[in-house]
Coordinates of C-alpha atoms in Angstrom, one line a residue:
Chain A
M1 CA 142.8 162.1 94.2
M2 CA 141.3 159.6 91.4
S3 CA 142.2 159.4 87.9
S4 CA 139.8 160.8 86.0
T5 CA 139.1 157.7 84.6
R6 CA 138.4 155.9 87.5
E7 CA 136.6 158.9 88.4
Q8 CA 134.2 157.9 85.8
R9 CA 134.3 154.2 86.5
V10 CA 132.8 155.8 90.4
A11 CA 130.2 157.8 89.3
D12 CA 129.2 155.1 86.3
A13 CA 129.1 152.8 89.2
F14 CA 126.8 155.2 91.3
V15 CA 125.0 156.1 88.2
E16 CA 124.0 152.5 87.5
L17 CA 123.2 151.7 91.2
A18 CA 120.9 155.2 91.6
D19 CA 118.7 153.9 88.4
T20 CA 117.3 150.7 90.3
L21 CA 115.6 153.8 92.6
V22 CA 113.6 155.2 89.6
D23 CA 112.8 151.7 87.9
D24 CA 110.8 148.0 89.0
F25 CA 114.0 146.5 88.8
D26 CA 115.2 142.4 89.7
V27 CA 116.9 142.6 93.3
I28 CA 119.8 140.0 92.7
D29 CA 120.3 141.9 89.2
L30 CA 121.4 144.9 91.6
L31 CA 123.6 142.9 94.0
H32 CA 125.4 141.7 91.2
T33 CA 126.1 145.0 90.1
L34 CA 127.0 146.2 93.8
A35 CA 129.1 143.0 93.7
R36 CA 131.3 143.4 90.4
R37 CA 131.3 147.2 91.1
C38 CA 133.0 146.8 94.1
T39 CA 136.2 144.3 92.8
E40 CA 136.6 146.6 89.9
L41 CA 136.8 150.3 91.8
L42 CA 138.5 148.5 95.2
D43 CA 141.1 146.7 95.0
V44 CA 139.4 143.7 96.6
E45 CA 139.2 139.7 94.9
V46 CA 136.2 139.1 96.0
A47 CA 132.8 141.1 97.0
G48 CA 129.2 139.5 98.5
I49 CA 125.8 141.2 99.6
M50 CA 124.8 139.0 102.4
L51 CA 120.5 139.6 103.0
A52 CA 119.0 139.5 106.6
D53 CA 115.6 136.6 105.8
H54 CA 112.7 137.5 107.4
R55 CA 114.0 134.6 110.9
G56 CA 116.9 137.2 110.7
T57 CA 119.3 135.0 109.1
L58 CA 122.1 136.3 107.1
Q59 CA 121.6 134.9 103.6
T60 CA 124.1 134.6 100.9
A61 CA 122.3 136.7 98.2
A62 CA 124.9 137.7 95.5
G63 CA 129.0 137.9 94.9
S64 CA 131.2 138.7 92.3
G65 CA 132.3 135.2 91.0
A66 CA 130.4 132.4 91.2
E67 CA 133.3 129.4 92.4
P68 CA 131.6 127.2 94.9
D69 CA 134.2 127.6 97.9
V70 CA 134.0 131.2 98.3
L71 CA 130.2 130.5 98.6
G72 CA 130.9 127.6 101.4
L73 CA 132.9 130.8 102.4
F74 CA 130.0 133.4 103.0
E75 CA 127.4 130.3 103.8
L76 CA 130.5 130.0 107.1
Q77 CA 129.7 133.0 108.4
N78 CA 125.5 132.4 109.2
E79 CA 127.6 130.5 111.9
E80 CA 130.1 132.9 112.7
G81 CA 132.7 135.3 111.1
P82 CA 133.2 138.8 110.0
S83 CA 129.5 139.8 107.8
L84 CA 128.1 138.2 111.3
D85 CA 129.6 140.6 114.0
C86 CA 129.2 143.5 111.3
F87 CA 124.8 142.2 111.1
T88 CA 124.5 142.2 114.6
T89 CA 126.1 145.4 115.5
G90 CA 125.7 147.1 112.3
V91 CA 128.9 148.3 112.4
P92 CA 132.1 148.2 109.8
V93 CA 134.2 145.0 111.0
L94 CA 137.5 145.6 109.1
D95 CA 141.0 144.1 108.5
V96 CA 140.3 140.4 109.5
R97 CA 143.1 138.2 109.1
T98 CA 143.4 135.2 109.0
D99 CA 143.9 134.1 112.1
D100 CA 142.0 136.0 113.7
P101 CA 141.2 134.2 117.4
R102 CA 137.5 135.4 117.3
W103 CA 136.6 133.5 114.2
P104 CA 138.9 130.2 114.5
D105 CA 136.8 128.6 111.7
F106 CA 136.4 130.8 109.4
G107 CA 139.8 132.3 109.5
T108 CA 141.0 128.3 108.6
R109 CA 138.9 128.3 105.7
A110 CA 139.7 131.5 104.7
R111 CA 143.5 130.7 104.3
E112 CA 143.0 128.4 102.2
L113 CA 140.9 129.9 100.0
G114 CA 144.0 132.5 100.1
Y115 CA 141.6 135.6 101.0
G116 CA 143.4 136.6 103.6
G117 CA 141.7 139.7 104.4
T118 CA 138.4 140.6 105.1
H119 CA 136.7 143.5 105.6
A120 CA 132.8 143.4 106.3
L121 CA 130.7 146.8 106.1
P122 CA 126.7 147.5 107.4
M123 CA 124.3 147.0 104.5
R124 CA 122.0 149.9 106.4
L125 CA 119.2 153.0 106.6
R126 CA 118.5 155.6 109.7
G127 CA 118.8 152.1 111.8
R128 CA 117.6 149.5 109.8
I129 CA 120.2 147.3 109.2
V130 CA 119.4 144.7 106.0
G131 CA 122.5 142.6 105.0
T132 CA 126.6 143.1 104.7
L133 CA 128.6 143.9 102.0
A134 CA 132.8 141.9 102.6
L135 CA 135.5 142.2 101.2
L136 CA 138.1 139.3 100.3
R137 CA 141.8 140.3 99.3
A138 CA 144.0 138.0 98.7
A139 CA 146.7 140.2 100.8
A140 CA 145.8 141.3 104.5
G141 CA 146.2 144.9 106.1
P142 CA 143.9 147.3 106.2
L143 CA 142.1 148.8 103.3
D144 CA 143.1 152.6 102.6
S145 CA 139.9 155.5 104.1
E146 CA 138.9 156.5 100.7
T147 CA 137.9 152.8 99.7
V148 CA 135.8 152.4 102.3
H149 CA 134.3 155.1 102.4
L150 CA 133.5 154.4 98.7
A151 CA 132.5 151.0 99.7
Q152 CA 130.0 151.9 102.0
A153 CA 128.6 154.6 99.6
L154 CA 128.1 151.8 97.2
A155 CA 126.6 149.4 99.6
D156 CA 124.3 153.1 101.0
V157 CA 123.0 153.2 97.3
A158 CA 122.7 150.0 97.2
T159 CA 120.3 149.6 100.0
I160 CA 117.9 152.5 99.4
S161 CA 117.2 150.6 96.6
L162 CA 116.2 147.5 98.1
L163 CA 114.4 148.9 100.8
Q164 CA 111.9 151.5 98.1
Q165 CA 111.7 148.1 96.6
R166 CA 110.5 146.0 98.8
S167 CA 107.9 149.1 100.4
R168 CA 106.7 149.5 97.2
R169 CA 105.8 145.4 97.1
D170 CA 104.3 145.7 100.1
S171 CA 102.3 148.0 99.2
E172 CA 101.0 146.2 96.4
V173 CA 100.2 142.9 97.9
L174 CA 98.0 145.5 100.7
V175 CA 96.9 146.4 97.6
E176 CA 95.9 143.5 96.5
Q177 CA 94.2 142.2 99.4
L178 CA 92.2 145.4 100.6
Q179 CA 90.7 145.0 97.1
T180 CA 89.9 140.9 97.2
A181 CA 88.6 141.5 100.8
L182 CA 86.0 143.9 99.4
T183 CA 84.9 141.9 96.3
S184 CA 85.1 138.7 98.4
R185 CA 82.2 140.9 100.7
I186 CA 80.4 142.2 97.6
V187 CA 79.7 138.1 96.5
I188 CA 78.6 137.3 99.5
E189 CA 76.0 139.9 99.8
Q190 CA 75.5 139.3 96.6
A191 CA 74.7 135.3 97.7
K192 CA 73.1 136.3 101.1
G193 CA 70.4 138.0 98.9
I194 CA 70.5 134.9 96.3
L195 CA 70.0 132.4 99.4
A196 CA 66.9 134.7 100.2
E197 CA 65.4 135.0 97.5
R198 CA 65.2 131.4 96.8
H199 CA 64.0 129.7 100.4
A200 CA 61.8 132.8 101.6
V201 CA 64.4 133.8 104.1
T202 CA 65.7 137.0 105.2
V203 CA 69.4 137.5 104.0
D204 CA 70.2 137.7 108.0
G205 CA 68.5 134.2 108.0
A206 CA 70.7 133.1 104.7
F207 CA 73.8 134.3 106.2
D208 CA 73.3 132.1 109.0
V209 CA 73.1 129.2 106.8
M210 CA 75.9 129.8 105.0
R211 CA 78.1 130.5 108.1
A212 CA 77.0 126.9 109.8
Y213 CA 77.6 125.3 105.5
A214 CA 80.5 127.1 105.1
R215 CA 82.1 125.5 108.2
S216 CA 80.9 121.9 108.4
H217 CA 82.2 121.6 104.6
N218 CA 85.4 123.7 105.1
L219 CA 85.0 125.9 102.5
R220 CA 85.7 129.8 102.9
L221 CA 82.3 132.1 103.2
A222 CA 83.9 134.2 99.5
E223 CA 84.0 131.0 98.0
L224 CA 80.8 129.3 98.6
A225 CA 80.0 133.1 97.8
R226 CA 80.7 132.6 94.6
R227 CA 79.9 129.3 93.8
I228 CA 75.9 129.6 95.1
I229 CA 76.4 132.6 92.4
D230 CA 77.8 131.3 89.4
E231 CA 76.1 127.2 89.9
P232 CA 72.5 126.7 89.7
D233 CA 72.6 123.5 92.4
A234 CA 75.5 125.1 94.5
D235 CA 72.4 125.3 97.4
A236 CA 71.1 122.3 96.9
D237 CA 71.7 120.3 100.3
M238 CA 71.5 123.5 102.2
S239 CA 69.0 122.8 104.8
F240 CA 66.6 126.4 105.2
P241 CA 64.3 126.7 108.2
V242 CA 60.3 127.1 106.5
A243 CA 59.0 130.2 107.2
D244 CA 55.8 129.9 109.7
K245 CA 54.3 132.0 107.8
P246 CA 54.6 133.3 104.0
I247 CA 56.9 135.8 104.0
E248 CA 55.0 138.2 101.3
D249 CA 51.7 139.5 101.8
A250 CA 49.5 137.4 101.0
Chain B
M1 CA 107.1 165.3 105.9
V2 CA 104.7 164.4 103.4
R3 CA 105.8 164.2 100.6
G4 CA 103.2 164.0 97.3
S5 CA 104.2 161.1 95.3
G6 CA 106.9 161.4 92.8
D7 CA 107.7 165.2 93.4
R8 CA 108.5 167.5 96.0
R9 CA 104.8 169.4 96.8
A10 CA 104.4 172.3 98.8
I11 CA 101.4 172.4 101.0
S12 CA 100.3 175.2 103.2
G13 CA 100.7 174.7 107.4
A14 CA 97.0 174.4 107.5
M15 CA 97.3 171.4 106.2
A16 CA 100.2 170.3 107.4
R17 CA 99.4 170.0 110.4
V18 CA 96.2 168.3 109.6
L19 CA 98.0 165.8 108.4
G20 CA 100.3 165.9 111.0
E21 CA 96.9 164.5 112.9
V22 CA 96.0 162.0 110.8
A23 CA 99.9 160.5 110.3
A24 CA 99.3 160.3 114.2
V25 CA 96.6 158.2 114.6
G26 CA 97.9 156.0 111.4
G27 CA 96.4 152.2 111.4
T28 CA 93.5 152.2 113.7
G29 CA 90.8 153.3 111.1
L30 CA 89.8 156.3 109.5
P31 CA 90.1 159.4 112.1
E32 CA 87.1 160.9 110.4
D33 CA 87.4 164.6 112.4
C34 CA 91.0 164.8 110.8
I35 CA 89.4 164.1 107.5
R36 CA 86.8 166.6 107.8
A37 CA 89.5 168.9 109.2
C38 CA 91.2 168.0 105.9
A39 CA 87.9 168.8 103.7
R40 CA 87.9 171.9 105.7
V41 CA 91.3 173.1 105.4
L42 CA 90.7 172.9 101.0
G43 CA 87.4 174.5 101.2
L44 CA 84.9 171.8 100.9
D45 CA 81.8 171.5 102.6
G46 CA 82.2 167.7 102.4
V47 CA 84.2 164.9 101.4
G48 CA 83.8 161.2 100.3
I49 CA 86.4 158.0 100.3
A50 CA 85.6 155.1 98.2
L51 CA 87.6 151.9 97.1
A52 CA 87.4 151.2 93.0
T53 CA 86.8 147.7 92.7
G54 CA 86.6 145.4 89.3
S55 CA 88.8 146.1 86.4
D56 CA 88.7 147.1 82.6
G57 CA 84.8 146.2 81.6
D58 CA 83.1 146.2 85.0
R59 CA 85.0 149.2 87.2
G60 CA 83.1 150.7 89.1
T61 CA 83.4 152.1 93.3
E62 CA 82.3 150.9 96.5
P63 CA 82.2 153.9 98.8
L64 CA 83.8 153.3 102.6
W65 CA 83.2 156.9 103.9
S66 CA 81.2 159.5 103.6
G67 CA 80.7 162.9 105.4
G68 CA 77.4 163.8 106.3
E69 CA 74.0 163.4 104.3
L70 CA 74.9 165.1 101.1
M71 CA 77.4 163.6 100.6
R72 CA 76.2 160.0 100.6
A73 CA 73.1 161.3 98.5
L74 CA 76.0 162.5 95.8
E75 CA 77.0 159.2 96.2
D76 CA 74.2 157.4 95.3
L77 CA 73.2 160.0 93.0
E78 CA 76.6 159.1 90.7
F79 CA 75.7 155.1 91.4
T80 CA 72.7 155.5 89.7
L81 CA 73.5 157.5 87.3
G82 CA 76.8 156.0 86.4
E83 CA 78.3 159.1 86.3
G84 CA 80.2 161.7 88.0
P85 CA 83.5 162.8 89.3
G86 CA 84.5 160.1 91.5
M87 CA 83.6 157.3 88.1
D88 CA 85.9 159.9 86.3
A89 CA 88.2 159.9 89.0
R90 CA 88.2 156.2 89.0
D91 CA 89.9 155.3 86.0
G92 CA 92.7 157.7 87.3
S93 CA 91.8 161.2 85.9
L94 CA 92.1 164.6 87.9
V95 CA 87.9 165.9 88.4
L96 CA 87.7 169.2 88.7
E97 CA 84.2 171.1 88.1
P98 CA 84.2 174.2 89.5
D99 CA 80.7 175.0 88.6
L100 CA 77.6 172.8 87.9
A101 CA 74.6 175.0 87.5
P102 CA 72.0 174.5 85.0
A103 CA 72.3 176.9 82.6
V104 CA 76.9 176.1 82.5
R105 CA 76.4 172.7 80.2
S106 CA 77.6 169.8 82.2
R107 CA 80.2 167.2 80.9
W108 CA 77.6 165.1 83.3
P109 CA 74.0 165.6 81.7
L110 CA 72.1 163.5 84.2
Y111 CA 74.3 164.5 87.4
G112 CA 75.2 167.8 87.0
P113 CA 71.3 168.9 87.5
A114 CA 70.4 166.9 89.7
A115 CA 73.5 167.7 92.4
A116 CA 73.4 171.0 91.4
A117 CA 69.3 170.1 93.1
L118 CA 71.1 168.7 95.8
G119 CA 73.1 171.1 97.0
A120 CA 76.4 170.5 95.6
R121 CA 77.6 174.0 93.5
A122 CA 81.0 172.3 92.6
V123 CA 82.4 168.8 92.5
F124 CA 86.4 167.0 92.1
G125 CA 87.3 164.2 92.3
F126 CA 90.7 162.6 93.3
P127 CA 92.5 159.2 92.1
L128 CA 93.7 157.7 95.5
Q129 CA 96.6 155.4 93.7
I130 CA 99.5 153.7 95.0
G131 CA 102.4 153.9 92.7
A132 CA 100.3 152.5 89.5
I133 CA 97.2 150.5 91.0
Q134 CA 94.0 152.6 90.9
L135 CA 93.3 152.1 94.6
G136 CA 90.5 154.1 94.7
V137 CA 89.2 158.1 94.7
L138 CA 88.4 160.9 97.1
V139 CA 85.6 163.2 95.9
G140 CA 84.3 166.5 97.5
Y141 CA 82.0 169.0 96.8
R142 CA 81.5 172.9 97.9
S143 CA 77.9 174.1 98.5
T144 CA 78.7 177.5 96.5
P145 CA 80.6 177.3 92.9
G146 CA 84.3 178.4 92.7
S147 CA 87.3 176.6 92.3
L148 CA 90.2 175.7 94.0
T149 CA 93.5 177.6 94.6
M150 CA 96.4 176.3 93.3
G151 CA 97.9 175.9 96.8
Q152 CA 94.2 173.9 97.6
L153 CA 95.1 171.7 94.9
A154 CA 98.3 171.0 95.9
D155 CA 97.2 170.2 99.7
A156 CA 94.3 167.9 98.0
L157 CA 96.9 165.3 95.9
V158 CA 98.7 165.7 99.6
F159 CA 95.9 164.7 100.9
G160 CA 94.7 162.1 98.2
D161 CA 97.9 160.5 99.4
A162 CA 97.7 160.1 102.6
V163 CA 94.3 159.3 102.6
A164 CA 95.6 155.9 100.2
T165 CA 98.7 155.2 102.7
L166 CA 95.9 155.0 105.8
L167 CA 93.8 152.9 103.6
L168 CA 96.8 150.5 103.5
E169 CA 97.2 151.2 107.0
S170 CA 94.1 150.4 107.7
G171 CA 93.6 146.8 106.2
P172 CA 91.0 144.8 104.4
P173 CA 86.9 147.0 105.1
A174 CA 85.6 145.3 108.2
R175 CA 88.1 145.7 110.8
A176 CA 88.4 149.1 111.1
W177 CA 85.8 150.8 109.4
P178 CA 83.0 153.3 110.7
P179 CA 79.4 152.6 110.8
W180 CA 76.7 153.8 107.8
P181 CA 73.3 153.7 109.4
D182 CA 71.3 151.3 107.4
D183 CA 75.3 148.7 108.3
P184 CA 77.6 148.3 110.7
V185 CA 80.2 147.0 107.6
L186 CA 79.6 147.5 104.5
G187 CA 78.1 150.9 103.0
R188 CA 76.4 149.4 100.4
A189 CA 75.5 145.6 101.4
R190 CA 71.9 146.1 100.6
V191 CA 72.2 146.6 97.1
H192 CA 74.4 144.0 96.9
Q193 CA 71.9 141.9 98.5
A194 CA 69.0 143.1 96.6
T195 CA 70.9 142.6 93.6
G196 CA 71.4 138.9 94.3
M197 CA 67.3 139.2 95.0
V198 CA 66.5 140.7 91.7
S199 CA 68.8 138.7 90.0
A200 CA 66.7 135.7 91.7
Q201 CA 63.2 137.0 90.8
L202 CA 64.0 137.7 87.3
G203 CA 66.2 134.6 86.6
V204 CA 69.1 137.2 85.4
G205 CA 73.4 137.8 86.1
L206 CA 74.1 140.2 89.1
S207 CA 75.4 143.0 86.4
E208 CA 71.9 142.5 84.5
A209 CA 70.0 142.8 88.1
L210 CA 72.0 145.7 89.0
V211 CA 70.2 147.7 85.9
R212 CA 67.5 146.8 87.0
L213 CA 67.9 148.2 90.7
R214 CA 69.4 151.3 88.7
A215 CA 66.8 151.9 86.5
H216 CA 63.9 151.6 87.9
A217 CA 65.5 154.3 91.5
F218 CA 66.1 156.7 87.8
A219 CA 62.8 155.9 86.9
T220 CA 61.3 156.4 90.5
G221 CA 63.6 159.7 91.4
R222 CA 64.2 157.4 94.4
P223 CA 68.3 156.9 95.8
V224 CA 69.3 153.2 95.3
A225 CA 69.9 152.4 98.7
E226 CA 66.5 153.5 99.4
V227 CA 65.3 151.2 96.6
A228 CA 67.4 148.7 97.3
G229 CA 65.7 149.0 100.8
D230 CA 62.8 147.9 100.1
V231 CA 63.1 145.0 97.6
V232 CA 65.0 144.0 100.8
E233 CA 62.1 144.3 102.8
R234 CA 60.4 143.1 100.4
R235 CA 58.3 145.6 99.9
L236 CA 58.9 145.7 96.8
R237 CA 59.6 143.7 93.7
L238 CA 61.0 144.1 90.5
E239 CA 58.9 141.8 87.4
P240 CA 60.3 140.3 84.3
A241 CA 60.2 143.7 82.0
G242 CA 56.0 143.4 80.2
P243 CA 55.1 143.2 76.4
D244 CA 55.8 146.9 75.6
N245 CA 59.5 146.6 77.7
D246 CA 58.2 148.6 80.8
E247 CA 60.3 148.1 83.9
Q248 CA 57.1 146.9 85.7
A249 CA 57.4 146.5 90.1
S250 CA 55.1 145.5 91.9
S251 CA 54.6 146.7 95.9
A252 CA 52.9 145.9 99.2
P253 CA 49.9 146.1 99.6
E254 CA 48.6 145.8 96.4
G255 CA 50.2 148.9 94.6
V256 CA 51.4 148.7 90.6
T257 CA 53.8 151.1 89.3

């Protein structure tokens, strides 16, 4: 049973995290919030979040403290450690003590820094694992189940926000790409017309010349097209076939 | 399964079924049959999809797909006249015009009667948005006047979301879009080419060249696409305005307007 003030703090923590679902927000800010709330509400000294980059390598993204030693301890987990296992398997890796034979280097370092117990929880949504939340305690031993559930719930809310933010970002990038591609196509057609008129060729013939020129001068077609539109002598050194007979009617 | 942007909207079973098929296709281009089926569920006789172009003072749309001749003609009409449901939806407005009858005063003094004369008696415009970004517009028409029911409106909004998502998944144009009859890649290619030609012919900028093209189309009562085709095929040449400021043009063989 939680005290009402603790209940309130838990509720506040969720509200704070969930707020990020609605607005545009800074991801690092979100993760720092998560880390800080973990140390306030759970009986742990340090909380750290590691996220996978596009190559699938875990990178330390945020922590509740900025001590380089602790950060180093997290970094170690790129190679070995409870976080890496948690990320790979997608299941919590709890109650890891400093003498755990699975991760000797990690254990040694943790002991040196005074963290007797490490617990790693997955940040996942429906099968997508984006990283891990690692909790460090001075004392060795298991966390009680209420703490584990709370920690996982906080991590879950943060994960949802993270994925939604990425999805929104991806969409915006896609929209920009779409509109840029469209605008490029339009200016290319306009440039064809300009050249066709200036040099008395068909638009297809003009396009052939543009393509050859772009290739030999290592230009993208859209860039060349913009120059043709904006600069009066962009076509000065382009060679056009002389028409066999005049295109206009005599 | 399909959510409206933001809050959850109920959609009809018929629309849900068709959207299911749309989702199944996703990523391989516009599924024309599915789009047409969605239009039918909405009680529309045709729909067209256009992408938003430009920004600030230079906003327009570029047609991507039109279902049928009349839809194409309505598209061109808007482009020529510079007003209509697509242009209003381009600015983010939901456009519902259930009756374009000449007797009823239209919000579009030029487009309204002309569209009605072509056979469109009701028109609707839906902005296609991703978040706050204007991606394009979806325009639909009916050949008999009538409003969308609340159910059809709800369906239409979800359909718009689905189309917007499809556009993103299918990637930039020129890879997956179905062909138009006069150009395999970009529906208005002729118009852009003609714009370039007129710009060089008259020694004016592209914007003004387009205005001249549209003005000529309007003055002669022909679609811009057709006028553009004549310019590109060199059957038509726009001359600089004469001393009394009338739009002049010469056309082969020795025709003079």
